[in-house]
GROMACS .gro file of C-alpha atoms in nm:
model
  308
    1MET     CA    1   3.774   5.261   2.124
    2GLN     CA    2   3.806   4.923   1.912
    3GLY     CA    3   3.734   4.759   2.248
    4SER     CA    4   3.416   4.908   2.291
    5ALA     CA    5   3.287   4.869   1.952
    6ARG     CA    6   3.386   4.466   1.992
    7ARG     CA    7   3.197   4.454   2.312
    8ARG     CA    8   2.890   4.660   2.151
    9ALA     CA    9   2.887   4.386   1.831
   10ALA     CA   10   2.926   4.100   2.062
   11ALA     CA   11   2.603   4.243   2.264
   12ALA     CA   12   2.451   4.279   1.935
   13GLY     CA   13   2.519   3.967   1.811
   14SER     CA   14   2.413   3.746   2.144
   15SER     CA   15   2.070   3.943   2.181
   16PRO     CA   16   1.873   3.795   1.914
   17GLY     CA   17   1.958   3.444   2.100
   18ARG     CA   18   1.846   3.613   2.382
   19HIS     CA   19   1.525   3.725   2.261
   20GLY     CA   20   1.473   3.413   2.033
   21SER     CA   21   1.508   3.191   2.398
   22SER     CA   22   1.237   3.417   2.581
   23LYS     CA   23   1.001   3.432   2.300
   24GLU     CA   24   1.032   3.024   2.353
   25GLU     CA   25   0.971   3.058   2.715
   26GLU     CA   26   0.680   3.228   2.653
   27VAL     CA   27   0.506   3.022   2.412
   28CYS     CA   28   0.604   2.724   2.601
   29ARG     CA   29   0.455   2.974   2.941
   30ASN     CA   30   0.089   3.020   2.730
   31SER     CA   31   0.081   2.639   2.600
   32GLN     CA   32   0.058   2.554   2.944
   33PHE     CA   33  -0.293   2.472   3.103
   34HIS     CA   34  -0.447   2.810   3.211
   35PHE     CA   35  -0.653   2.630   3.517
   36ASP     CA   36  -0.701   2.966   3.629
   37LEU     CA   37  -0.891   3.131   3.363
   38TRP     CA   38  -1.066   2.790   3.246
   39PHE     CA   39  -1.192   2.746   3.640
   40TYR     CA   40  -1.322   3.081   3.642
   41PHE     CA   41  -1.508   3.077   3.306
   42THR     CA   42  -1.678   2.756   3.426
   43LEU     CA   43  -1.752   2.894   3.753
   44GLN     CA   44  -1.907   3.245   3.648
   45ASN     CA   45  -2.110   3.039   3.349
   46TRP     CA   46  -2.274   2.850   3.599
   47VAL     CA   47  -2.341   3.121   3.852
   48LEU     CA   48  -2.404   3.367   3.629
   49ASP     CA   49  -2.577   3.236   3.330
   50PHE     CA   50  -2.727   2.917   3.413
   51GLY     CA   51  -2.766   2.999   3.800
   52ARG     CA   52  -2.963   3.384   3.716
   53PRO     CA   53  -3.314   3.230   3.632
   54ILE     CA   54  -3.296   2.988   3.930
   55ALA     CA   55  -3.250   3.247   4.133
   56MET     CA   56  -3.482   3.472   4.009
   57ILE     CA   57  -3.730   3.198   4.078
   58LEU     CA   58  -3.596   3.077   4.438
   59LEU     CA   59  -3.578   3.391   4.584
   60PRO     CA   60  -3.907   3.580   4.751
   61LEU     CA   61  -4.106   3.794   4.501
   62GLU     CA   62  -4.120   4.087   4.816
   63TRP     CA   63  -3.753   4.125   4.736
   64PHE     CA   64  -3.779   4.158   4.382
   65PRO     CA   65  -4.112   4.299   4.273
   66LEU     CA   66  -4.210   4.269   3.944
   67ASN     CA   67  -4.179   4.579   3.796
   68LYS     CA   68  -3.781   4.597   3.926
   69PRO     CA   69  -3.489   4.413   3.799
   70SER     CA   70  -3.492   4.091   3.974
   71ALA     CA   71  -3.145   3.846   4.138
   72GLY     CA   72  -3.105   3.729   3.770
   73ASP     CA   73  -3.081   4.069   3.585
   74TYR     CA   74  -2.796   4.131   3.789
   75PHE     CA   75  -2.655   3.806   3.765
   76HIS     CA   76  -2.690   3.870   3.392
   77MET     CA   77  -2.495   4.229   3.466
   78ALA     CA   78  -2.245   4.119   3.558
   79TYR     CA   79  -2.180   3.790   3.327
   80ASN     CA   80  -2.213   4.053   3.057
   81VAL     CA   81  -1.916   4.211   3.225
   82ILE     CA   82  -1.682   3.974   3.360
   83THR     CA   83  -1.726   3.689   3.021
   84PRO     CA   84  -1.551   3.968   2.793
   85PHE     CA   85  -1.304   4.019   3.019
   86LEU     CA   86  -1.253   3.664   3.069
   87LEU     CA   87  -1.253   3.623   2.707
   88LEU     CA   88  -0.980   3.895   2.624
   89LYS     CA   89  -0.756   3.745   2.906
   90LEU     CA   90  -0.774   3.412   2.743
   91ILE     CA   91  -0.677   3.554   2.395
   92GLU     CA   92  -0.385   3.737   2.559
   93ARG     CA   93  -0.264   3.402   2.652
   94SER     CA   94  -0.267   3.264   2.307
   95PRO     CA   95   0.095   3.150   2.162
   96LYS     CA   96  -0.048   3.256   1.831
   97ALA     CA   97  -0.062   3.644   1.756
   98LEU     CA   98  -0.432   3.663   1.636
   99PRO     CA   99  -0.623   3.943   1.430
  100ARG     CA  100  -0.677   4.201   1.692
  101SER     CA  101  -0.973   4.375   1.500
  102MET     CA  102  -1.168   4.054   1.460
  103VAL     CA  103  -1.162   4.005   1.851
  104TYR     CA  104  -1.246   4.355   1.922
  105ILE     CA  105  -1.552   4.377   1.689
  106SER     CA  106  -1.631   4.055   1.828
  107ILE     CA  107  -1.623   4.131   2.193
  108ILE     CA  108  -1.827   4.470   2.096
  109THR     CA  109  -2.082   4.233   1.934
  110PHE     CA  110  -2.088   4.026   2.192
  111VAL     CA  111  -2.136   4.266   2.444
  112MET     CA  112  -2.457   4.409   2.239
  113GLY     CA  113  -2.617   4.100   2.188
  114ALA     CA  114  -2.605   3.981   2.559
  115SER     CA  115  -2.726   4.273   2.641
  116MET     CA  116  -3.014   4.292   2.444
  117HIS     CA  117  -3.088   3.941   2.560
  118LEU     CA  118  -3.077   4.075   2.897
  119VAL     CA  119  -3.383   4.261   2.860
  120GLY     CA  120  -3.567   4.028   2.642
  121ASP     CA  121  -3.510   3.749   2.887
  122SER     CA  122  -3.589   3.950   3.202
  123VAL     CA  123  -3.946   4.031   3.075
  124ASN     CA  124  -4.017   3.650   2.946
  125HIS     CA  125  -3.893   3.497   3.251
  126ARG     CA  126  -4.059   3.753   3.467
  127LEU     CA  127  -4.404   3.653   3.262
  128ILE     CA  128  -4.345   3.288   3.390
  129PHE     CA  129  -4.513   3.415   3.757
  130SER     CA  130  -4.819   3.532   3.531
  131GLY     CA  131  -4.874   3.178   3.382
  132TYR     CA  132  -4.649   3.201   3.091
  133GLN     CA  133  -4.560   2.871   2.953
  134LEU     CA  134  -4.227   2.864   2.808
  135HIS     CA  135  -4.316   2.545   2.604
  136LEU     CA  136  -4.575   2.752   2.408
  137SER     CA  137  -4.520   2.975   2.097
  138VAL     CA  138  -4.605   3.368   2.217
  139ARG     CA  139  -4.949   3.337   2.028
  140GLU     CA  140  -5.072   2.991   2.160
  141ASN     CA  141  -4.999   3.122   2.550
  142PRO     CA  142  -5.327   3.145   2.716
  143ILE     CA  143  -5.227   3.497   2.901
  144ILE     CA  144  -5.124   3.603   2.593
  145LYS     CA  145  -5.413   3.510   2.332
  146ASN     CA  146  -5.657   3.764   2.597
  147LEU     CA  147  -5.470   4.057   2.546
  148LYS     CA  148  -5.657   4.388   2.422
  149PRO     CA  149  -5.563   4.528   2.168
  150GLU     CA  150  -5.459   4.208   1.947
  151THR     CA  151  -5.178   4.470   1.820
  152LEU     CA  152  -5.007   4.402   2.176
  153ILE     CA  153  -4.949   3.983   2.087
  154ASP     CA  154  -4.753   4.166   1.797
  155SER     CA  155  -4.510   4.346   2.066
  156PHE     CA  156  -4.458   4.031   2.264
  157GLU     CA  157  -4.389   3.852   1.926
  158LEU     CA  158  -4.096   4.198   1.858
  159LEU     CA  159  -3.971   4.114   2.226
  160TYR     CA  160  -3.953   3.727   2.150
  161TYR     CA  161  -3.769   3.810   1.857
  162TYR     CA  162  -3.488   4.035   2.052
  163ASP     CA  163  -3.463   3.817   2.295
  164GLU     CA  164  -3.433   3.441   2.151
  165TYR     CA  165  -3.316   3.530   1.760
  166LEU     CA  166  -3.139   3.841   1.717
  167GLY     CA  167  -2.996   3.870   2.095
  168HIS     CA  168  -2.879   3.516   2.060
  169SER     CA  169  -2.735   3.547   1.729
  170MET     CA  170  -2.510   3.866   1.827
  171TRP     CA  171  -2.435   3.693   2.179
  172TYR     CA  172  -2.326   3.356   2.081
  173ILE     CA  173  -2.157   3.404   1.719
  174PRO     CA  174  -1.881   3.638   1.839
  175PHE     CA  175  -1.859   3.389   2.140
  176PHE     CA  176  -1.812   3.048   1.943
  177LEU     CA  177  -1.571   3.257   1.665
  178ILE     CA  178  -1.357   3.397   1.987
  179LEU     CA  179  -1.314   3.047   2.118
  180CYS     CA  180  -1.227   2.907   1.790
  181ILE     CA  181  -0.982   3.191   1.688
  182TYR     CA  182  -0.803   3.082   2.050
  183PHE     CA  183  -0.827   2.713   1.947
  184SER     CA  184  -0.637   2.797   1.610
  185GLY     CA  185  -0.313   2.893   1.842
  186CYS     CA  186  -0.356   2.588   2.054
  187PHE     CA  187  -0.111   2.349   1.850
  188ILE     CA  188   0.262   2.270   1.929
  189PRO     CA  189   0.518   2.041   1.759
  190LYS     CA  190   0.426   1.684   1.798
  191LYS     CA  191   0.766   1.577   1.945
  192GLU     CA  192   0.633   1.836   2.271
  193GLU     CA  193   0.269   1.628   2.298
  194PRO     CA  194   0.183   1.686   2.685
  195ARG     CA  195  -0.045   1.502   2.879
  196ILE     CA  196  -0.398   1.642   2.970
  197PRO     CA  197  -0.342   1.765   3.324
  198VAL     CA  198  -0.571   1.651   3.617
  199ALA     CA  199  -0.725   2.011   3.667
  200ALA     CA  200  -0.832   1.965   3.286
  201VAL     CA  201  -0.996   1.656   3.384
  202LEU     CA  202  -1.160   1.795   3.667
  203LEU     CA  203  -1.331   2.090   3.466
  204ILE     CA  204  -1.431   1.884   3.140
  205GLY     CA  205  -1.777   1.728   3.301
  206PRO     CA  206  -1.881   2.100   3.397
  207SER     CA  207  -1.788   2.284   3.141
  208SER     CA  208  -1.941   2.023   2.870
  209LEU     CA  209  -2.271   2.027   3.088
  210TYR     CA  210  -2.283   2.397   3.082
  211TYR     CA  211  -2.209   2.417   2.684
  212TRP     CA  212  -2.512   2.169   2.652
  213TYR     CA  213  -2.733   2.380   2.848
  214LEU     CA  214  -2.607   2.684   2.598
  215VAL     CA  215  -2.662   2.509   2.298
  216THR     CA  216  -2.980   2.347   2.421
  217GLU     CA  217  -3.134   2.688   2.558
  218GLY     CA  218  -2.988   2.904   2.290
  219GLN     CA  219  -3.138   2.676   2.027
  220ILE     CA  220  -2.767   2.718   1.836
  221PHE     CA  221  -2.698   2.354   1.745
  222ILE     CA  222  -2.616   2.461   1.413
  223LEU     CA  223  -2.397   2.753   1.518
  224PHE     CA  224  -2.220   2.454   1.765
  225ILE     CA  225  -2.192   2.201   1.528
  226PHE     CA  226  -2.032   2.433   1.268
  227THR     CA  227  -1.774   2.557   1.523
  228PHE     CA  228  -1.691   2.191   1.597
  229PHE     CA  229  -1.637   2.111   1.256
  230ALA     CA  230  -1.405   2.399   1.231
  231MET     CA  231  -1.217   2.280   1.499
  232MET     CA  232  -1.190   1.933   1.354
  233ALA     CA  233  -1.077   2.065   0.983
  234LEU     CA  234  -0.828   2.227   1.200
  235VAL     CA  235  -0.655   1.974   1.399
  236MET     CA  236  -0.652   1.754   1.101
  237HIS     CA  237  -0.488   2.008   0.890
  238LYS     CA  238  -0.244   2.062   1.169
  239LYS     CA  239  -0.171   1.713   1.219
  240ARG     CA  240  -0.061   1.697   0.871
  241LYS     CA  241   0.204   1.974   0.927
  242GLY     CA  242   0.307   1.754   1.234
  243LEU     CA  243   0.114   1.993   1.514
  244ILE     CA  244  -0.082   1.847   1.791
  245LEU     CA  245  -0.321   2.002   2.035
  246ASP     CA  246  -0.149   2.140   2.340
  247SER     CA  247  -0.339   2.080   2.689
  248ASN     CA  248  -0.572   2.380   2.632
  249GLY     CA  249  -0.696   2.308   2.291
  250ARG     CA  250  -0.748   1.908   2.429
  251PHE     CA  251  -0.954   2.061   2.681
  252LEU     CA  252  -1.192   2.287   2.484
  253PHE     CA  253  -1.211   1.996   2.203
  254TYR     CA  254  -1.286   1.730   2.431
  255SER     CA  255  -1.562   1.955   2.584
  256PHE     CA  256  -1.703   2.013   2.282
  257ILE     CA  257  -1.710   1.641   2.182
  258ILE     CA  258  -1.878   1.540   2.517
  259THR     CA  259  -2.142   1.829   2.466
  260LEU     CA  260  -2.234   1.678   2.136
  261VAL     CA  261  -2.295   1.342   2.344
  262LEU     CA  262  -2.481   1.527   2.598
  263ILE     CA  263  -2.709   1.686   2.351
  264ALA     CA  264  -2.750   1.343   2.145
  265LEU     CA  265  -2.862   1.191   2.468
  266TRP     CA  266  -3.141   1.467   2.564
  267VAL     CA  267  -3.270   1.445   2.198
  268GLY     CA  268  -3.324   1.076   2.229
  269TRP     CA  269  -3.485   1.112   2.545
  270LEU     CA  270  -3.753   1.376   2.473
  271TRP     CA  271  -3.769   1.236   2.103
  272ASN     CA  272  -4.140   1.138   2.154
  273ASP     CA  273  -4.258   1.410   2.340
  274LYS     CA  274  -4.539   1.557   2.100
  275ILE     CA  275  -4.609   1.878   2.284
  276LEU     CA  276  -4.217   1.964   2.295
  277ARG     CA  277  -4.239   1.841   1.909
  278LYS     CA  278  -4.520   2.073   1.827
  279LYS     CA  279  -4.301   2.377   1.989
  280TYR     CA  280  -3.984   2.267   1.765
  281PRO     CA  281  -4.076   2.144   1.435
  282GLY     CA  282  -3.832   2.084   1.173
  283ILE     CA  283  -3.522   1.809   1.118
  284ILE     CA  284  -3.345   1.975   1.406
  285TYR     CA  285  -3.533   1.899   1.697
  286ILE     CA  286  -3.364   1.994   2.039
  287PRO     CA  287  -3.589   2.113   2.308
  288GLU     CA  288  -3.504   2.383   2.563
  289PRO     CA  289  -3.415   2.266   2.934
  290TRP     CA  290  -3.673   2.580   3.023
  291ALA     CA  291  -3.934   2.504   2.812
  292PHE     CA  292  -3.914   2.107   2.940
  293TYR     CA  293  -3.901   2.282   3.298
  294THR     CA  294  -4.263   2.447   3.214
  295LEU     CA  295  -4.425   2.175   3.084
  296HIS     CA  296  -4.289   1.910   3.299
  297LEU     CA  297  -4.188   2.041   3.613
  298ASN     CA  298  -4.365   2.379   3.698
  299ASN     CA  299  -4.496   2.378   4.040
  300LEU     CA  300  -4.482   2.766   4.052
  301GLN     CA  301  -4.764   2.878   3.883
  302SER     CA  302  -5.060   2.841   4.127
  303PRO     CA  303  -4.889   2.981   4.447
  304MET     CA  304  -4.725   3.292   4.212
  305GLU     CA  305  -5.082   3.341   4.078
  306GLU     CA  306  -5.237   3.332   4.459
  307ASN     CA  307  -4.979   3.584   4.506
  308ILE     CA  308  -5.081   3.828   4.174
   0.00000   0.00000   0.00000
């Protein structure tokens, strides 16, 4: 009896060490670069988000009539399912315990906003085939001016509001909030400073270019810059505590820095464009890529109008 008691006591005394060791191994594993998740993120962002309007324009109109969902709509539906799943998997791999309630509310709001945007964006991009010009406001578009009764114009403005304002806000605010929450757990002791892996270097370019598209097309520069400032403040605060970014944190932080540079180059290039200046008045002037497309690159109107 005494021998068995001593064995139980010894086992109990050794268990904290084993649990502590496994916990350290789990933290170390979670701090490694998540190439699979970041690769899936980058791939699906390019294909399902950036690629959806391109697929809608390039695929034959006979395949997807204007009164039916387009290929881009199906891309958007897939994006609305896959992205929340990847965000949840990313949060699961954070070495730091994160507030679950905030994460779940953010994911729910993200899905609502992205789904709202799906409807508005589908209709707005379909209007391109009828001559709608994205570089003009709703009321300035030739095909909208002639609508009768005029109250229909208010309906199109409401659609634009759901697409460009409410939908974007409910979509992008939770998205950047989750990235910021995850980023807050990407810190390790300075003595364990890791090198950023080659895989991360290869993904930084495509990732940064996508975030440039997201910020400019979504017109969310203020949200992006506040997220970036919050990340910078976290880096400075943690540095005073002897902590530095792990490889995942560096990947995200460097991607945002390059995104900021790309936005500055984009604005500088179109700084003197008088037509886009009229569409985007005010201090913050960041033209949308698709507005630039319909203004300078759209050669699809005439053939499409002939089909109509």
